[in-house]
Amino acid sequence: MTSESAVLHALRCIGSAEAGRVATAAGLAEADAESELIDLAVAGLVTHDRGPFGGWTITPAGKAADAARVAAELDAAGAREVVAGVYDRFLGLNQELLELCTAWQTRSVDGAIVPNDHADAAYDDRVLGLLDEFAPRADAVCAELAAVLPRFGRYATRLGGAVARVGAGERQYFVDDLEAYHTVWFQLHEDLLVTLGIPR
């Protein structure tokens, strides 16, 4: 995948984003990603909103171009069967992670579901222990995908970085940051859907 294709595909999986986030997802320097974004804008594949909540956004033409490029990449690698098989296993992990995120954000108190105020350190530590157990299985999925489509290797790096930061006490990197574990996992899910041509 060329750097231009990597940038377009990263934006497709992220949604609206500034150049720095796109660069991280694409595995490029920010200046290089921004240069590619400008070229993609000239081609009508992305747009940029300079407003306070703006950023780069893929256009319908960009989505179509990305879908065609990703399908061609998948077929050229002969990887469709492998990716489809991994996706089936991913879905089970996805449900497990969603339950972990729910456990992190809410608690059951006297039969009622309430926001987790994170005052109970023992409870939080149990949930984070489950995340630590989950992470190697997620890494295995990323490794299997990367063996046939190397771009998937970036997810393992980003997920590993998020887990390390959570372990170092930066607990917002579980669900509450633009590079949080859950955020990167969501992008991986989107990538798998786009790669296999499955509508969300």
CSV table of C-alpha atoms in Angstrom, one decimal:
chain,number,residue,atom,x,y,z
A,1,MET,CA,0.0,0.0,0.0
A,2,THR,CA,1.4,3.4,-1.0
A,3,SER,CA,1.7,6.2,1.5
A,4,GLU,CA,-1.2,8.0,-0.2
A,5,SER,CA,-3.4,4.8,0.0
A,6,ALA,CA,-2.3,4.3,3.6
A,7,VAL,CA,-3.4,7.9,4.5
A,8,LEU,CA,-6.7,7.6,2.6
A,9,HIS,CA,-7.4,4.2,4.3
A,10,ALA,CA,-6.5,5.5,7.7
A,11,LEU,CA,-8.9,8.4,7.4
A,12,ARG,CA,-11.6,6.0,6.2
A,13,CYS,CA,-11.2,3.9,9.4
A,14,ILE,CA,-10.9,6.9,11.8
A,15,GLY,CA,-13.6,9.2,10.5
A,16,SER,CA,-12.9,13.0,10.8
A,17,ALA,CA,-9.4,13.7,12.2
A,18,GLU,CA,-6.5,16.1,12.2
A,19,ALA,CA,-3.3,15.2,10.3
A,20,GLY,CA,-1.5,14.0,13.5
A,21,ARG,CA,-4.1,11.3,14.2
A,22,VAL,CA,-4.1,10.2,10.5
A,23,ALA,CA,-0.3,10.1,10.6
A,24,THR,CA,-0.3,7.8,13.7
A,25,ALA,CA,-2.9,5.5,12.1
A,26,ALA,CA,-1.0,5.4,8.8
A,27,GLY,CA,2.4,4.9,10.4
A,28,LEU,CA,3.8,8.1,8.8
A,29,ALA,CA,5.4,11.3,9.9
A,30,GLU,CA,2.8,14.1,10.4
A,31,ALA,CA,4.3,16.2,7.7
A,32,ASP,CA,4.2,13.4,5.2
A,33,ALA,CA,0.6,12.5,6.1
A,34,GLU,CA,-0.4,16.2,5.7
A,35,SER,CA,1.2,16.3,2.3
A,36,GLU,CA,-0.7,13.3,1.2
A,37,LEU,CA,-3.9,14.7,2.6
A,38,ILE,CA,-3.4,17.9,0.5
A,39,ASP,CA,-2.9,15.8,-2.6
A,40,LEU,CA,-6.0,13.7,-1.8
A,41,ALA,CA,-8.0,16.9,-1.4
A,42,VAL,CA,-6.9,18.2,-4.8
A,43,ALA,CA,-8.1,14.8,-6.2
A,44,GLY,CA,-11.5,15.3,-4.5
A,45,LEU,CA,-11.0,12.2,-2.2
A,46,VAL,CA,-10.9,14.1,1.1
A,47,THR,CA,-12.0,17.5,2.4
A,48,HIS,CA,-10.8,19.8,5.2
A,49,ASP,CA,-12.9,21.9,7.6
A,50,ARG,CA,-11.0,24.6,9.4
A,51,GLY,CA,-13.7,25.1,12.0
A,52,PRO,CA,-13.1,24.5,15.7
A,53,PHE,CA,-14.4,21.0,15.4
A,54,GLY,CA,-13.1,20.5,11.9
A,55,GLY,CA,-10.5,18.2,10.5
A,56,TRP,CA,-9.9,16.0,7.4
A,57,THR,CA,-12.9,13.9,6.2
A,58,ILE,CA,-13.1,11.4,3.5
A,59,THR,CA,-15.6,12.1,0.7
A,60,PRO,CA,-17.9,9.6,-1.0
A,61,ALA,CA,-15.5,9.4,-3.9
A,62,GLY,CA,-12.7,8.8,-1.4
A,63,LYS,CA,-14.6,5.9,0.2
A,64,ALA,CA,-15.2,4.4,-3.2
A,65,ALA,CA,-11.5,4.7,-4.2
A,66,ASP,CA,-10.4,3.3,-0.9
A,67,ALA,CA,-12.8,0.3,-1.2
A,68,ALA,CA,-11.4,-0.5,-4.6
A,69,ARG,CA,-7.8,-0.2,-3.5
A,70,VAL,CA,-8.3,-2.4,-0.4
A,71,ALA,CA,-10.2,-5.0,-2.4
A,72,ALA,CA,-7.4,-5.1,-4.9
A,73,GLU,CA,-4.8,-5.4,-2.1
A,74,LEU,CA,-6.8,-8.2,-0.5
A,75,ASP,CA,-7.1,-10.2,-3.8
A,76,ALA,CA,-3.5,-9.6,-4.8
A,77,ALA,CA,-2.3,-11.0,-1.4
A,78,GLY,CA,-4.8,-14.0,-1.8
A,79,ALA,CA,-5.7,-13.2,1.8
A,80,ARG,CA,-9.5,-13.0,1.7
A,81,GLU,CA,-10.1,-16.4,3.3
A,82,VAL,CA,-7.6,-15.8,6.1
A,83,VAL,CA,-9.0,-12.3,6.9
A,84,ALA,CA,-12.5,-13.6,6.9
A,85,GLY,CA,-11.6,-16.4,9.3
A,86,VAL,CA,-9.8,-14.0,11.6
A,87,TYR,CA,-12.8,-11.7,11.5
A,88,ASP,CA,-15.0,-14.4,12.8
A,89,ARG,CA,-12.7,-14.8,15.8
A,90,PHE,CA,-12.5,-11.0,16.2
A,91,LEU,CA,-16.2,-10.8,16.7
A,92,GLY,CA,-16.0,-12.9,19.8
A,93,LEU,CA,-13.2,-10.8,21.2
A,94,ASN,CA,-15.1,-7.7,20.2
A,95,GLN,CA,-18.0,-8.7,22.4
A,96,GLU,CA,-15.6,-9.4,25.3
A,97,LEU,CA,-13.9,-6.0,25.0
A,98,LEU,CA,-17.2,-4.2,24.9
A,99,GLU,CA,-18.2,-5.9,28.1
A,100,LEU,CA,-14.8,-4.9,29.7
A,101,CYS,CA,-15.4,-1.3,28.6
A,102,THR,CA,-18.9,-1.3,30.1
A,103,ALA,CA,-17.5,-2.8,33.3
A,104,TRP,CA,-14.9,0.1,33.4
A,105,GLN,CA,-17.5,2.8,32.8
A,106,THR,CA,-20.4,1.5,34.9
A,107,ARG,CA,-21.0,-0.6,38.0
A,108,SER,CA,-24.0,-2.4,39.5
A,109,VAL,CA,-24.8,-1.0,42.9
A,110,ASP,CA,-27.8,-2.4,44.8
A,111,GLY,CA,-29.2,-3.8,41.5
A,112,ALA,CA,-28.9,-0.4,39.7
A,113,ILE,CA,-26.4,0.3,36.9
A,114,VAL,CA,-24.5,3.5,37.8
A,115,PRO,CA,-21.4,5.3,36.4
A,116,ASN,CA,-18.2,4.0,37.8
A,117,ASP,CA,-16.6,6.9,39.8
A,118,HIS,CA,-13.4,4.9,40.1
A,119,ALA,CA,-13.4,5.3,43.9
A,120,ASP,CA,-13.1,1.5,44.4
A,121,ALA,CA,-9.5,0.8,43.4
A,122,ALA,CA,-9.9,-3.0,43.9
A,123,TYR,CA,-12.8,-3.1,41.4
A,124,ASP,CA,-10.8,-1.0,38.8
A,125,ASP,CA,-7.8,-3.2,39.3
A,126,ARG,CA,-9.9,-6.4,38.6
A,127,VAL,CA,-11.2,-4.9,35.4
A,128,LEU,CA,-7.7,-3.8,34.3
A,129,GLY,CA,-6.4,-7.3,35.1
A,130,LEU,CA,-9.0,-8.6,32.6
A,131,LEU,CA,-7.7,-6.1,30.0
A,132,ASP,CA,-4.2,-7.5,30.6
A,133,GLU,CA,-5.5,-11.0,30.0
A,134,PHE,CA,-7.4,-9.9,26.9
A,135,ALA,CA,-4.5,-8.0,25.2
A,136,PRO,CA,-2.3,-11.0,24.2
A,137,ARG,CA,-5.3,-12.6,22.4
A,138,ALA,CA,-5.9,-9.3,20.6
A,139,ASP,CA,-2.2,-9.2,19.6
A,140,ALA,CA,-2.5,-12.7,18.2
A,141,VAL,CA,-5.3,-11.6,15.9
A,142,CYS,CA,-3.3,-8.6,14.7
A,143,ALA,CA,-0.3,-10.8,14.1
A,144,GLU,CA,-2.3,-13.2,12.0
A,145,LEU,CA,-3.7,-10.4,10.0
A,146,ALA,CA,-0.3,-8.7,9.6
A,147,ALA,CA,1.2,-12.0,8.2
A,148,VAL,CA,-1.0,-11.6,5.1
A,149,LEU,CA,-1.6,-7.8,5.1
A,150,PRO,CA,1.3,-6.0,6.8
A,151,ARG,CA,-0.7,-2.8,7.4
A,152,PHE,CA,-2.5,-4.5,10.2
A,153,GLY,CA,0.7,-4.7,12.2
A,154,ARG,CA,0.2,-1.0,13.2
A,155,TYR,CA,-2.8,-2.0,15.3
A,156,ALA,CA,-0.7,-4.3,17.5
A,157,THR,CA,1.8,-1.4,18.0
A,158,ARG,CA,-1.0,1.1,18.9
A,159,LEU,CA,-2.9,-1.3,21.1
A,160,GLY,CA,0.3,-2.3,22.9
A,161,GLY,CA,1.1,1.3,23.5
A,162,ALA,CA,-2.3,2.0,25.0
A,163,VAL,CA,-2.1,-1.0,27.3
A,164,ALA,CA,1.4,0.1,28.4
A,165,ARG,CA,0.1,3.6,29.2
A,166,VAL,CA,-2.8,2.2,31.2
A,167,GLY,CA,-0.4,0.1,33.1
A,168,ALA,CA,1.7,3.1,33.8
A,169,GLY,CA,-1.3,4.9,35.4
A,170,GLU,CA,-2.6,6.8,32.4
A,171,ARG,CA,-6.0,5.1,32.7
A,172,GLN,CA,-7.7,7.3,30.2
A,173,TYR,CA,-5.9,5.2,27.6
A,174,PHE,CA,-8.4,2.4,28.2
A,175,VAL,CA,-11.5,4.2,26.8
A,176,ASP,CA,-11.2,8.0,27.1
A,177,ASP,CA,-8.5,9.1,24.7
A,178,LEU,CA,-8.2,9.4,20.9
A,179,GLU,CA,-5.4,6.7,21.1
A,180,ALA,CA,-7.2,4.7,23.8
A,181,TYR,CA,-7.3,0.9,23.6
A,182,HIS,CA,-11.0,1.0,22.8
A,183,THR,CA,-10.6,3.7,20.1
A,184,VAL,CA,-7.8,1.8,18.3
A,185,TRP,CA,-9.9,-1.4,18.6
A,186,PHE,CA,-12.9,0.3,17.0
A,187,GLN,CA,-10.6,1.4,14.1
A,188,LEU,CA,-9.4,-2.2,13.7
A,189,HIS,CA,-13.1,-3.3,13.5
A,190,GLU,CA,-13.8,-0.6,10.9
A,191,ASP,CA,-10.7,-1.7,8.9
A,192,LEU,CA,-11.8,-5.3,8.9
A,193,LEU,CA,-15.3,-4.3,7.7
A,194,VAL,CA,-13.9,-2.2,4.9
A,195,THR,CA,-11.3,-4.8,3.9
A,196,LEU,CA,-14.0,-7.5,3.6
A,197,GLY,CA,-16.6,-5.2,2.1
A,198,ILE,CA,-19.0,-5.7,4.9
A,199,PRO,CA,-21.4,-2.8,5.6
A,200,ARG,CA,-21.6,-1.7,9.2
